[in-house]
Amino acid sequence: MRKFSSLLFLLFLSWTASAQQLNSPNGALQLNFELKDGVPFYDLKYKGIPVILPSKLGLKLKNHPDFTEGFVTSTAEQSDFDETWEPVWGEEKAIRNHYKEMAVTLHQDAAHEHRTLMIRFRLFDDGLGFRYEFPSQQGLAHFIVSDEKTQFAMTGDHTAFWIPGDYDTQEYDYVESKLSEIRGLMDAAITGNISQTSFSPTGVQTSLMLKTADGLYINLHEAALINYATMHLNLDDEKMIFESWLTPNPNGDKVYLQTPSVSPWRTIIVSDDAREILASRITYNLNEPNKIEDTSWIRPMKYIGVWWEMITGKSTWAYTDDFPAVELGVTDFSKASPNGKHGATTENVKRHIDFAAAHGFDGVLVEGWNEGWEDWFGNAKDYVFDFVTPYPDFDLAGVRDYARSKGVELIMHHETSSSVRNYERHMDQAYQFMKDNGYNAVKSGYVGTILPLGDNHYSQWQVNHYQYALEKAADYQIMINAHEAVRPTGIARTYPNLIANESARGTEYQAFGGSKPNHVTVLPFTRLIGGPMDYTPGIFEMDISKLNPDNNSWVNSTIANQLALYVTMYSPLQMAADLPEHYEKFMDAFQFIKDVALDWDESRYLEAEPGYYLTIARKAKGTNDWYLGNVNGNEGRASQLTFDFLDSNKTYVATLYEDQKDAHYRNNPQAYEIKKGTVTHKTKLSQYSAPGGGFAISIREANAEEIKGLKKLK
Ligand code: NOJ
Ligand code: CA
């Protein structure tokens, strides 16, 4: 029925004109499209306020006339769409995908060989997505995009939360500055990384979070990055215009395509309420529906790992110090002397399995179990890992059977060292090895310079590699958590086996010198717009020199803040990253990590300001339990909470994990307090968070027995 009515609508609203207007379903957003002297322009307004000033659209092609000018006619077809779909995992059980669409077909003049380009706009109540479409046509079969010239003209010198544009890494701290200050702050913002390639003093990455002087929040990103180069944004800081800047292939070309094909969606999320940016689902909605029929094997996972001990330098991935260089299949590890610091020993892994089983974790990640870590990056080494050969002190079958007997899953680790061709050569064998040994999830990694040399982490070729690994993993019923891969763009809607990515500065940097205390108040507005992050929270010992006397790093966070991250950093894959012995010292706080859910029926964004604070309440899937998390920036602050999201006829038991009054991320991070009390939908709470702090609350529907003797939570 719906199909029929939308067809009628379509017929009525198809016309030829140089200017077109489209309103979002509730009218809050208005898009204008116009051809001016043969050049396509768009602009966007929110409640009548300009968000994007008239901005050019188009692409430059190599060896063909450009798709930037010479357009003589345009036809627009409008339609509307409204569906509700259920994600396999997510922040809510149902997502509404409701938009007005306008598909503009543009024809070029004879000088431009009468080519046809389409631009499809989808206007939601919380944002705009648009993409280029290249229909099948005479004279344009294969073509090369030498530059994409999509503009985003700003209305002023906005505040931006940005990281340097880079073809190889997103592992940067965010800078908050005016747009006009980016150029002056760029050098200092480019902190060291094993692999990094910046390209412009005003180039920044997406997702980019902006705030205007009159309180509009604007987010620029992309959706459905498939078979295309990753988009950065380059600012003309005189005119305040961002322009798309694609990651090049090794020869400098940006994208190789053939007709018919489409670009990724360029997205602009906008609201006068920062919470709406977090609640927006346009990035998922602009992706194709789920392509995996049987999803029964895709499950959220809470895990621990043999990991933090290597990241902090307490132990090593490598088994031996005997060899300055190793050659797989030739180097004989059975004769080597162990260095005494290897993390992935049978004994240590079994200890972790015991801990996971005792505390109800689903999985244990083990890194450094396979040969090759003695010499794994920095030498453009092609055959660096084979992904199937364990070190002599890791009894793979024994550990596998032990984990199985305890009801714990092992999480595989495939560090590729960015030797991508080597990984593709081994992939079938590596995935089959996982299936044979009962591994259902893999953490993959792309540290170092991409091989073949000359390529970058975010080029079209690399984007296609990550997609190839994801789709092949789906064939094997394997879930993927890719580190250092391109940042997500909502592809997990289509391939929900992409349960997480890193693709930003994760907790590991707290052991590499530290991250800004407010980092986690920015990430949900930037990196998480495209999909979940394997942030690896849960650090309780902030003084890293206690793990490794040679490492003076400090984790810039309080314990209460670490607990809150399980709620504020949405991911169906959550790690408790600290060492078991540290959790054993703080079992009462650890209880929150054990209890907190991974999958949700509903999420409420209670308060939010990028860079400063955010508080989220989520209802655990299939239950009446709620979990709240607040993370706070550099200054102490009180949240004014109301619990009106709770059922009005019920009393709940709440356990609050809060910063003590004198807690501070730098000098008193372990000062927390735990309070238990009752709450109802009428409860109001003024709740303090320390600098770099936060709070976490678990809320369970209580029975009469439990409530006895409990006071109201204050
Ligand atoms: C970088 C990843 O982010 C980290 O989690 C991993 O331990 C190392 N690479 C080694 O693979
Ligand atoms: Ca990393």
XYZ file of C-alpha atoms and ligand atoms in Angstrom:
726
model
C 0.000 0.000 0.000
C 2.726 2.415 0.982
C 4.551 1.756 -2.265
C 1.486 2.684 -4.255
C 0.883 5.976 -2.474
C 4.506 7.027 -2.662
C 4.479 6.339 -6.386
C 1.570 8.730 -6.835
C 3.387 11.313 -4.776
C 6.419 10.853 -6.949
C 4.549 11.441 -10.167
C 3.037 14.650 -8.885
C 6.279 16.091 -7.672
C 8.506 15.488 -10.627
C 9.383 18.663 -12.479
C 12.049 20.594 -14.270
C 13.288 23.813 -12.730
C 16.596 25.308 -11.737
C 15.648 25.791 -8.052
C 14.071 23.212 -5.776
C 13.090 23.167 -2.141
C 12.627 20.235 0.206
C 11.281 20.302 3.757
C 11.940 17.621 6.368
C 8.955 15.584 7.619
C 8.208 17.963 10.530
C 9.399 21.018 8.624
C 12.333 21.801 10.955
C 14.893 21.465 8.175
C 14.761 23.076 4.789
C 17.016 22.224 1.874
C 17.371 24.353 -1.223
C 18.974 23.203 -4.417
C 19.801 25.512 -7.267
C 21.670 25.534 -10.564
C 23.474 28.875 -10.897
C 25.190 29.451 -14.228
C 25.468 25.708 -14.709
C 26.924 25.040 -11.247
C 24.918 23.056 -8.651
C 24.478 24.640 -5.198
C 22.648 23.600 -2.024
C 21.930 25.266 1.293
C 20.388 24.091 4.541
C 18.293 25.837 7.186
C 17.167 24.667 10.615
C 14.007 26.316 11.994
C 14.648 29.094 9.506
C 18.257 29.665 10.643
C 20.978 29.099 8.041
C 23.170 26.071 8.832
C 25.001 25.713 5.527
C 25.171 28.764 3.257
C 24.873 28.213 -0.512
C 27.612 25.655 -1.232
C 28.890 24.134 -4.450
C 28.463 20.475 -5.346
C 30.414 18.419 -7.839
C 33.466 16.329 -8.660
C 36.525 16.687 -10.821
C 37.220 13.790 -13.158
C 40.493 12.760 -14.689
C 40.498 12.496 -18.516
C 36.849 13.574 -18.722
C 35.069 16.915 -18.446
C 34.382 17.683 -14.778
C 31.092 17.145 -12.991
C 31.312 20.627 -11.497
C 29.840 22.920 -14.177
C 28.120 23.038 -17.527
C 24.845 21.627 -16.227
C 21.955 22.871 -18.312
C 18.891 21.042 -17.090
C 17.785 19.518 -13.856
C 14.822 17.377 -12.983
C 13.794 16.712 -9.413
C 11.704 13.882 -8.074
C 10.447 14.058 -4.537
C 9.206 11.173 -2.460
C 8.884 10.281 1.176
C 9.876 7.288 3.186
C 8.998 6.044 6.627
C 10.044 2.718 8.086
C 11.016 1.359 11.466
C 13.693 -1.287 11.617
C 15.154 -3.382 14.381
C 18.925 -3.455 14.743
C 20.623 -6.720 15.713
C 22.217 -4.802 18.617
C 22.064 -1.173 19.519
C 21.091 1.770 21.661
C 17.413 1.045 21.154
C 15.324 -1.839 19.926
C 13.708 0.007 17.027
C 14.981 2.797 14.780
C 12.740 5.053 12.746
C 14.004 5.946 9.278
C 11.818 8.833 8.191
C 12.803 11.280 5.497
C 11.782 13.273 2.463
C 13.849 12.548 -0.573
C 14.718 14.615 -3.589
C 16.590 13.011 -6.476
C 17.981 15.623 -8.830
C 19.066 14.539 -12.300
C 21.494 16.927 -13.943
C 22.453 17.002 -17.620
C 25.567 18.686 -18.940
C 25.963 20.663 -22.163
C 27.776 19.559 -25.319
C 31.110 20.922 -24.084
C 30.761 18.454 -21.222
C 29.733 15.613 -23.519
C 26.064 15.606 -22.432
C 26.841 13.667 -19.296
C 24.340 12.856 -16.566
C 24.921 13.148 -12.818
C 22.367 12.577 -10.102
C 22.388 14.031 -6.611
C 20.102 12.341 -4.113
C 19.132 14.290 -0.988
C 17.477 12.716 2.043
C 16.189 15.213 4.534
C 15.417 13.939 8.049
C 14.127 15.996 10.952
C 17.601 15.848 12.475
C 19.815 16.166 9.451
C 20.615 15.880 5.792
C 22.327 13.187 3.770
C 23.210 13.548 0.118
C 25.255 11.581 -2.348
C 26.337 11.605 -5.958
C 25.032 8.925 -8.281
C 26.625 8.074 -11.597
C 24.050 6.443 -13.846
C 24.949 4.100 -16.644
C 25.404 6.232 -19.789
C 27.089 6.316 -23.165
C 30.692 7.461 -22.993
C 31.110 7.084 -19.239
C 31.913 3.531 -18.253
C 35.118 3.705 -16.192
C 36.185 6.993 -14.689
C 38.555 8.449 -12.099
C 37.586 11.025 -9.502
C 40.555 13.326 -9.172
C 38.853 15.508 -6.537
C 35.495 15.817 -4.898
C 34.432 19.448 -4.649
C 31.587 19.246 -2.144
C 31.428 22.392 -0.058
C 30.037 23.084 3.384
C 29.931 26.871 3.713
C 29.809 27.870 7.374
C 27.710 30.753 8.640
C 30.471 32.046 10.941
C 33.627 31.336 12.899
C 32.155 28.415 14.823
C 33.631 26.487 17.713
C 34.941 23.145 16.465
C 35.984 19.921 18.175
C 38.553 18.681 15.691
C 41.485 16.363 15.122
C 44.080 16.862 12.385
C 43.197 15.565 8.951
C 45.356 12.516 8.318
C 45.402 9.700 5.776
C 46.614 7.134 8.309
C 45.393 7.734 11.822
C 42.611 9.152 13.953
C 44.483 8.558 17.198
C 44.604 12.211 18.242
C 43.306 14.234 21.172
C 40.528 16.626 20.169
C 41.172 20.353 20.072
C 38.386 22.794 20.890
C 38.908 26.031 19.005
C 37.364 28.554 16.694
C 37.589 27.624 13.028
C 39.902 30.579 12.484
C 42.308 29.137 15.077
C 42.770 25.730 13.430
C 45.738 26.795 11.315
C 47.651 28.177 14.295
C 46.955 25.118 16.445
C 47.558 22.432 13.828
C 51.262 21.729 14.461
C 50.733 21.172 18.173
C 47.690 18.992 17.472
C 49.709 16.569 15.322
C 51.098 14.394 18.096
C 53.244 11.374 17.228
C 51.969 8.125 15.765
C 53.684 5.118 14.193
C 51.938 5.892 10.925
C 50.615 9.350 10.083
C 50.199 11.516 7.000
C 48.743 14.969 7.411
C 47.974 17.013 4.315
C 46.929 20.566 5.099
C 47.232 23.123 7.928
C 43.447 23.489 7.901
C 42.544 19.851 7.152
C 40.432 18.075 9.765
C 38.723 14.720 10.050
C 35.120 13.748 10.234
C 33.020 13.258 12.170
C 33.517 16.951 12.934
C 31.491 18.544 15.735
C 30.685 22.254 15.509
C 28.819 24.728 17.674
C 27.670 28.123 16.469
C 27.657 31.307 18.541
C 23.866 31.158 18.724
C 23.801 27.600 20.049
C 23.323 25.405 16.975
C 25.107 22.053 17.042
C 26.270 20.797 13.648
C 27.956 17.508 12.862
C 29.623 16.728 9.518
C 30.445 13.144 8.577
C 29.748 10.518 5.935
C 27.624 7.383 5.767
C 28.086 4.125 3.846
C 31.728 4.574 2.899
C 31.950 1.685 0.427
C 34.307 1.454 -2.563
C 35.316 5.090 -2.236
C 38.061 7.131 -0.588
C 37.609 8.419 2.971
C 36.536 12.049 3.145
C 38.361 14.692 5.152
C 37.429 18.364 5.268
C 39.727 21.197 4.295
C 38.864 24.677 5.520
C 39.254 27.846 3.520
C 39.672 29.905 6.678
C 39.159 33.225 4.954
C 35.813 32.342 3.461
C 34.940 29.797 6.215
C 34.123 27.116 3.668
C 34.939 23.459 4.212
C 35.549 21.381 1.120
C 35.696 17.607 0.850
C 39.258 16.288 0.637
C 39.513 12.655 -0.363
C 42.318 10.300 0.683
C 44.401 9.589 -2.431
C 45.509 6.312 -3.913
C 49.314 5.909 -4.161
C 49.317 7.575 -7.605
C 47.429 10.606 -6.341
C 44.094 9.706 -7.914
C 41.223 9.632 -5.477
C 38.604 7.131 -6.621
C 38.267 4.635 -9.458
C 34.657 3.936 -10.376
C 32.504 2.547 -13.120
C 28.920 3.344 -13.903
C 26.436 2.743 -12.429
C 27.784 3.630 -8.983
C 27.244 5.973 -6.066
C 29.381 7.975 -3.638
C 29.019 7.665 0.138
C 26.469 9.984 1.743
C 27.694 13.324 3.042
C 25.886 13.978 6.319
C 24.974 17.093 8.268
C 23.277 16.455 11.609
C 21.870 19.606 13.170
C 19.963 20.628 16.278
C 19.735 23.396 18.843
C 19.965 20.687 21.518
C 23.259 18.762 21.775
C 21.410 15.673 22.996
C 19.731 15.359 19.608
C 23.124 14.903 17.947
C 23.697 11.838 20.129
C 20.189 10.543 19.460
C 20.407 10.962 15.677
C 20.394 7.757 13.684
C 20.729 9.211 10.195
C 24.170 7.624 9.753
C 22.719 4.124 10.176
C 19.566 5.007 8.269
C 21.583 6.026 5.217
C 23.147 2.571 5.071
C 21.580 -0.460 3.425
C 19.494 -2.828 5.571
C 21.095 -5.869 7.157
C 22.455 -8.299 4.559
C 23.151 -11.140 6.996
C 20.175 -13.473 7.121
C 20.977 -15.589 10.138
C 22.261 -13.260 12.840
C 21.937 -15.694 15.736
C 25.744 -15.841 16.005
C 26.124 -12.071 16.414
C 26.057 -11.344 20.130
C 27.220 -8.494 22.339
C 30.253 -9.479 24.444
C 31.849 -8.302 27.653
C 35.459 -9.326 27.859
C 38.771 -9.104 29.658
C 42.149 -9.665 28.082
C 45.826 -10.323 28.216
C 46.370 -6.829 26.871
C 46.821 -3.900 29.287
C 49.925 -5.548 30.670
C 51.553 -5.303 27.210
C 50.245 -1.827 26.461
C 51.732 -0.514 29.711
C 55.018 -2.347 29.092
C 54.640 -4.650 32.105
C 54.887 -7.641 29.776
C 55.541 -8.231 26.078
C 53.776 -9.579 23.005
C 57.111 -11.122 21.958
C 58.197 -14.491 23.335
C 61.960 -14.095 23.160
C 64.702 -11.482 22.972
C 67.008 -13.906 21.135
C 66.218 -12.775 17.602
C 66.644 -9.263 16.241
C 64.676 -10.472 13.208
C 62.489 -13.523 12.653
C 61.375 -15.357 9.552
C 58.205 -17.353 9.899
C 58.653 -21.031 9.141
C 62.429 -20.679 9.371
C 63.138 -19.201 12.812
C 62.974 -22.025 15.344
C 61.135 -20.720 18.387
C 61.294 -24.076 20.143
C 65.017 -23.525 20.721
C 64.715 -19.889 21.766
C 64.964 -18.747 25.376
C 61.771 -17.102 26.675
C 62.294 -13.475 27.699
C 60.446 -14.040 30.985
C 58.012 -11.213 30.210
C 55.776 -12.850 27.607
C 52.101 -12.118 28.423
C 50.305 -14.840 26.459
C 51.513 -17.872 28.381
C 49.201 -20.806 28.967
C 49.298 -20.167 32.688
C 48.509 -16.453 32.455
C 45.712 -17.029 29.970
C 44.174 -19.720 32.203
C 44.300 -17.289 35.132
C 42.352 -14.824 32.994
C 39.857 -17.499 31.983
C 39.297 -18.295 35.656
C 38.740 -14.634 36.433
C 36.357 -14.235 33.478
C 34.372 -17.312 34.514
C 34.195 -16.230 38.156
C 32.812 -12.812 37.232
C 30.493 -13.665 34.376
C 32.498 -12.325 31.419
C 31.785 -13.712 27.962
C 35.287 -13.620 26.569
C 39.036 -13.350 26.990
C 41.179 -11.590 24.385
C 44.709 -12.919 24.057
C 47.299 -10.867 22.182
C 50.840 -11.995 21.453
C 49.919 -15.686 21.194
C 51.336 -16.169 17.704
C 54.835 -16.106 16.256
C 56.229 -12.926 14.779
C 56.068 -10.231 17.467
C 59.834 -9.992 17.838
C 59.995 -7.942 14.665
C 56.533 -6.830 13.685
C 56.561 -3.252 12.421
C 58.821 -0.568 11.056
C 60.532 -2.653 8.369
C 57.898 -2.920 5.636
C 57.895 -6.627 6.306
C 55.505 -8.456 4.000
C 55.269 -11.942 5.542
C 55.022 -10.739 9.130
C 52.400 -13.024 10.735
C 50.649 -16.215 9.619
C 47.798 -15.938 12.185
C 47.863 -19.661 12.976
C 51.181 -20.581 14.643
C 51.307 -20.250 18.444
C 54.437 -19.594 20.490
C 55.839 -22.641 22.349
C 54.518 -21.410 25.733
C 50.935 -21.041 24.491
C 49.154 -24.393 24.432
C 46.410 -23.434 22.018
C 44.420 -26.664 22.259
C 44.790 -26.836 26.035
C 43.703 -23.228 26.504
C 40.844 -23.702 24.043
C 39.522 -26.726 25.930
C 39.994 -25.043 29.286
C 38.043 -21.975 28.148
C 35.286 -24.184 26.799
C 35.056 -26.124 30.070
C 34.587 -22.836 31.913
C 32.002 -21.444 29.498
C 34.307 -18.642 28.354
C 35.028 -17.720 24.726
C 38.448 -16.763 23.487
C 38.741 -13.674 21.289
C 41.226 -14.052 18.456
C 43.803 -11.381 17.686
C 44.992 -10.683 14.141
C 47.542 -7.907 14.163
C 48.338 -7.423 10.476
C 51.049 -4.808 11.002
C 49.339 -3.204 7.997
C 50.780 -5.860 5.720
C 47.439 -6.033 4.045
C 48.363 -8.240 1.137
C 49.793 -10.773 3.586
C 46.539 -10.702 5.573
C 44.424 -11.219 2.481
C 46.621 -14.158 1.471
C 46.098 -15.787 4.868
C 42.553 -14.737 5.573
C 40.660 -17.894 4.653
C 43.084 -20.056 6.532
C 43.051 -17.697 9.516
C 39.250 -17.527 9.717
C 38.962 -21.295 9.254
C 41.492 -21.776 12.068
C 39.257 -19.647 14.276
C 36.186 -21.708 13.463
C 38.102 -24.956 14.057
C 39.120 -23.725 17.486
C 35.852 -22.147 18.554
C 36.731 -18.460 18.189
C 33.742 -16.359 17.086
C 35.249 -12.890 17.255
C 38.485 -11.330 16.114
C 40.221 -8.129 17.030
C 42.173 -7.131 13.941
C 44.802 -4.399 13.834
C 46.567 -2.216 11.293
C 49.562 -0.734 13.086
C 52.277 0.848 10.924
C 52.796 1.733 7.304
C 50.456 0.107 4.800
C 51.913 -2.557 2.531
C 51.952 -2.420 -0.480
C 54.016 0.703 0.158
C 52.675 4.071 -0.860
C 49.122 3.373 0.207
C 47.386 4.908 3.202
C 44.964 3.550 5.772
C 41.977 5.491 4.413
C 42.332 5.165 0.629
C 39.715 3.542 -1.596
C 41.838 0.392 -1.875
C 42.129 0.135 1.914
C 38.454 0.872 2.478
C 37.784 -2.042 0.139
C 40.121 -4.245 2.155
C 38.323 -3.585 5.472
C 35.028 -4.311 3.709
C 36.421 -7.499 2.182
C 37.590 -8.692 5.616
C 34.164 -7.868 7.078
C 32.141 -9.630 4.402
C 34.403 -12.656 4.398
C 34.145 -12.811 8.185
C 30.357 -12.822 7.798
C 30.681 -15.889 5.558
C 32.544 -17.604 8.381
C 30.120 -16.249 11.006
C 32.863 -14.218 12.651
C 32.436 -10.885 14.445
C 35.020 -8.171 13.804
C 36.544 -5.480 15.994
C 39.025 -3.686 13.738
C 41.638 -1.333 15.197
C 43.383 1.363 13.155
C 40.934 0.666 10.323
C 38.924 3.482 8.760
C 36.425 5.106 11.115
C 32.935 3.631 10.829
C 30.168 5.180 8.773
C 27.133 3.158 9.895
C 28.056 0.065 7.911
C 27.189 -2.080 10.939
C 23.546 -1.698 9.923
C 24.310 -3.731 6.804
C 26.970 -5.965 8.365
C 26.152 -6.182 12.081
C 29.125 -8.517 12.573
C 31.165 -5.279 12.700
C 30.638 -5.134 16.451
C 33.240 -2.437 17.073
C 36.138 -0.445 15.724
C 38.846 1.539 17.390
C 39.608 4.284 14.819
C 40.172 6.968 17.422
C 42.348 7.621 20.437
C 41.435 4.798 22.790
C 42.381 3.985 26.353
C 45.785 2.703 25.197
C 46.911 6.360 25.000
C 46.417 6.696 28.741
C 49.438 4.372 28.944
C 51.284 6.277 26.206
C 51.434 9.554 28.140
C 47.722 10.196 28.739
C 44.706 11.705 27.003
C 42.832 14.880 27.864
C 40.425 14.354 30.780
C 37.514 15.606 28.679
C 38.307 13.306 25.704
C 35.404 10.998 26.524
C 32.956 13.913 26.530
C 33.854 14.557 22.872
C 34.028 11.033 21.405
C 30.261 10.352 21.478
C 29.797 13.511 19.350
C 32.500 12.587 16.865
C 33.897 9.087 16.525
C 30.769 7.318 17.802
C 28.491 8.970 15.227
C 29.516 6.225 12.761
C 29.352 3.235 15.093
C 30.604 1.695 18.313
C 34.135 2.012 19.602
C 36.248 -0.598 21.365
C 37.408 2.097 23.777
C 38.565 -0.500 26.361
C 37.501 1.294 29.550
C 37.618 0.107 33.145
C 41.064 1.244 34.327
C 41.192 1.381 38.147
C 44.953 1.884 38.681
C 45.778 5.278 37.193
C 49.470 5.342 38.112
C 51.053 3.310 35.329
C 54.479 3.356 36.986
C 53.014 0.843 39.449
C 52.711 -1.638 36.572
C 55.926 -0.674 34.851
C 58.453 1.529 36.678
C 59.731 2.749 33.311
C 56.343 4.126 32.305
C 55.330 7.377 33.997
C 51.971 7.708 32.269
C 48.906 8.650 34.246
C 45.329 7.748 33.348
C 43.493 11.093 33.396
C 40.232 9.823 34.826
C 38.596 8.853 38.105
C 37.308 5.343 38.814
C 33.712 6.638 38.752
C 34.388 8.112 35.296
C 35.735 4.746 34.119
C 32.524 3.041 35.267
C 30.326 5.582 33.500
C 32.057 4.875 30.181
C 30.219 1.540 29.928
C 27.048 3.579 29.484
C 28.251 6.722 27.727
C 30.478 4.987 25.124
C 27.890 2.750 23.526
C 29.303 -0.524 22.210
C 28.004 -4.106 22.046
C 31.622 -5.083 22.746
C 32.925 -3.847 26.086
C 36.220 -4.657 27.705
C 37.178 -4.513 31.356
C 40.679 -3.506 30.423
C 42.572 -3.389 33.718
C 44.440 -6.297 35.296
C 42.423 -8.815 37.352
C 44.557 -8.027 40.409
C 43.494 -4.380 40.238
C 39.824 -5.324 40.133
C 40.362 -7.584 43.118
C 41.310 -4.500 45.153
C 38.075 -2.684 44.278
C 35.495 -5.451 44.060
C 32.638 -3.170 45.145
C 33.247 -0.784 42.218
C 33.939 -3.677 39.847
C 30.399 -4.866 40.549
C 29.076 -2.151 38.209
C 31.168 -3.486 35.306
C 29.848 -6.981 36.030
C 26.244 -5.793 36.151
C 26.059 -3.283 33.292
C 24.205 -4.412 30.163
C 25.573 -4.421 26.604
C 22.387 -4.181 24.615
C 19.496 -1.784 25.068
C 15.795 -1.335 24.453
C 15.895 2.397 24.968
C 18.370 5.226 25.515
C 17.710 8.647 27.011
C 20.192 11.447 26.590
C 19.606 13.379 29.805
C 22.127 16.181 29.359
C 24.990 16.813 26.996
C 27.535 19.425 26.000
C 30.471 18.348 23.811
C 33.776 18.745 25.628
C 32.073 19.305 28.977
C 29.650 16.601 30.101
C 27.090 14.045 29.096
C 24.648 11.893 30.996
C 22.850 8.968 29.422
C 20.259 6.533 30.824
C 19.710 3.231 29.071
C 17.168 0.474 29.598
C 18.727 -2.983 29.397
C 17.333 -5.213 26.670
C 14.320 -7.269 27.690
C 14.348 -6.034 31.311
C 13.156 -3.195 33.503
C 16.700 -2.369 34.598
C 18.313 0.961 33.815
C 21.924 2.064 33.827
C 23.021 5.684 33.987
C 26.413 7.094 33.186
C 27.817 10.582 33.435
C 31.252 11.657 32.255
C 32.544 15.066 33.094
C 35.194 17.381 31.638
C 37.974 19.366 33.252
C 35.950 21.139 35.976
C 33.783 19.751 38.804
C 30.059 19.993 38.132
C 26.652 18.937 39.489
C 24.030 17.253 37.304
C 20.375 17.910 38.071
C 18.701 14.590 37.425
C 15.067 13.581 37.273
C 14.162 9.930 36.955
C 10.923 10.435 35.049
C 11.954 7.775 32.521
C 11.147 5.104 35.147
C 7.729 3.420 35.239
C 5.405 5.537 37.355
C 3.969 2.635 39.349
C 7.232 1.034 40.448
C 9.925 1.433 43.061
C 13.477 0.616 42.095
C 16.708 -0.058 43.968
C 19.529 2.152 42.766
C 23.248 1.695 43.380
C 25.191 4.889 42.835
C 28.938 4.951 42.175
C 30.131 8.520 42.613
C 33.258 10.607 42.955
C 34.030 11.716 46.480
C 34.026 15.472 46.947
C 37.823 15.626 46.828
C 38.243 13.228 43.901
C 40.268 14.497 40.945
C 41.585 12.783 37.835
C 45.149 13.864 38.557
C 45.662 13.592 42.269
C 42.804 11.590 43.767
C 41.279 9.354 41.086
C 40.397 6.357 43.249
C 38.215 8.331 45.672
C 34.745 6.963 45.051
C 31.738 6.182 47.163
C 28.920 3.718 46.679
C 25.389 4.449 47.885
C 22.300 2.313 47.718
C 18.735 3.606 47.965
C 15.317 3.569 46.389
C 14.259 5.660 43.416
C 10.955 6.222 41.650
C 9.935 8.229 38.604
C 9.571 11.229 40.952
C 13.120 11.122 42.317
C 15.249 14.197 41.802
C 18.973 14.161 42.422
C 21.664 16.792 42.369
C 24.742 14.710 41.602
C 28.349 15.921 41.749
C 31.120 14.806 39.371
C 34.778 15.621 39.939
C 37.152 17.048 37.305
C 37.707 14.165 34.873
C 35.109 12.309 36.919
C 31.586 11.083 36.602
C 29.061 8.747 38.114
C 27.349 5.492 37.284
C 24.015 4.228 38.582
C 22.447 0.812 38.240
C 18.704 0.694 38.771
C 16.730 -2.482 39.272
C 13.053 -3.025 39.855
C 12.890 -3.944 43.541
C 10.762 -6.454 45.397
C 9.197 -5.554 48.756
C 11.808 -7.508 50.675
C 14.713 -5.580 49.148
C 13.186 -2.184 49.793
C 12.844 -2.828 53.526
C 15.389 -0.768 55.381
C 16.497 1.136 52.277
C 16.204 4.909 52.251
C 15.479 7.093 49.269
C 18.576 7.812 47.227
C 19.882 11.295 47.929
C 47.151 -1.247 18.519
C 45.837 -1.596 19.101
O 45.007 -0.475 19.237
C 46.098 -2.253 20.435
O 44.882 -2.502 21.094
C 46.882 -3.513 20.196
O 47.171 -4.096 21.426
C 48.157 -3.228 19.459
N 47.918 -2.450 18.298
C 48.908 -4.507 19.043
O 48.149 -5.173 18.085
Ca 45.309 1.736 18.189
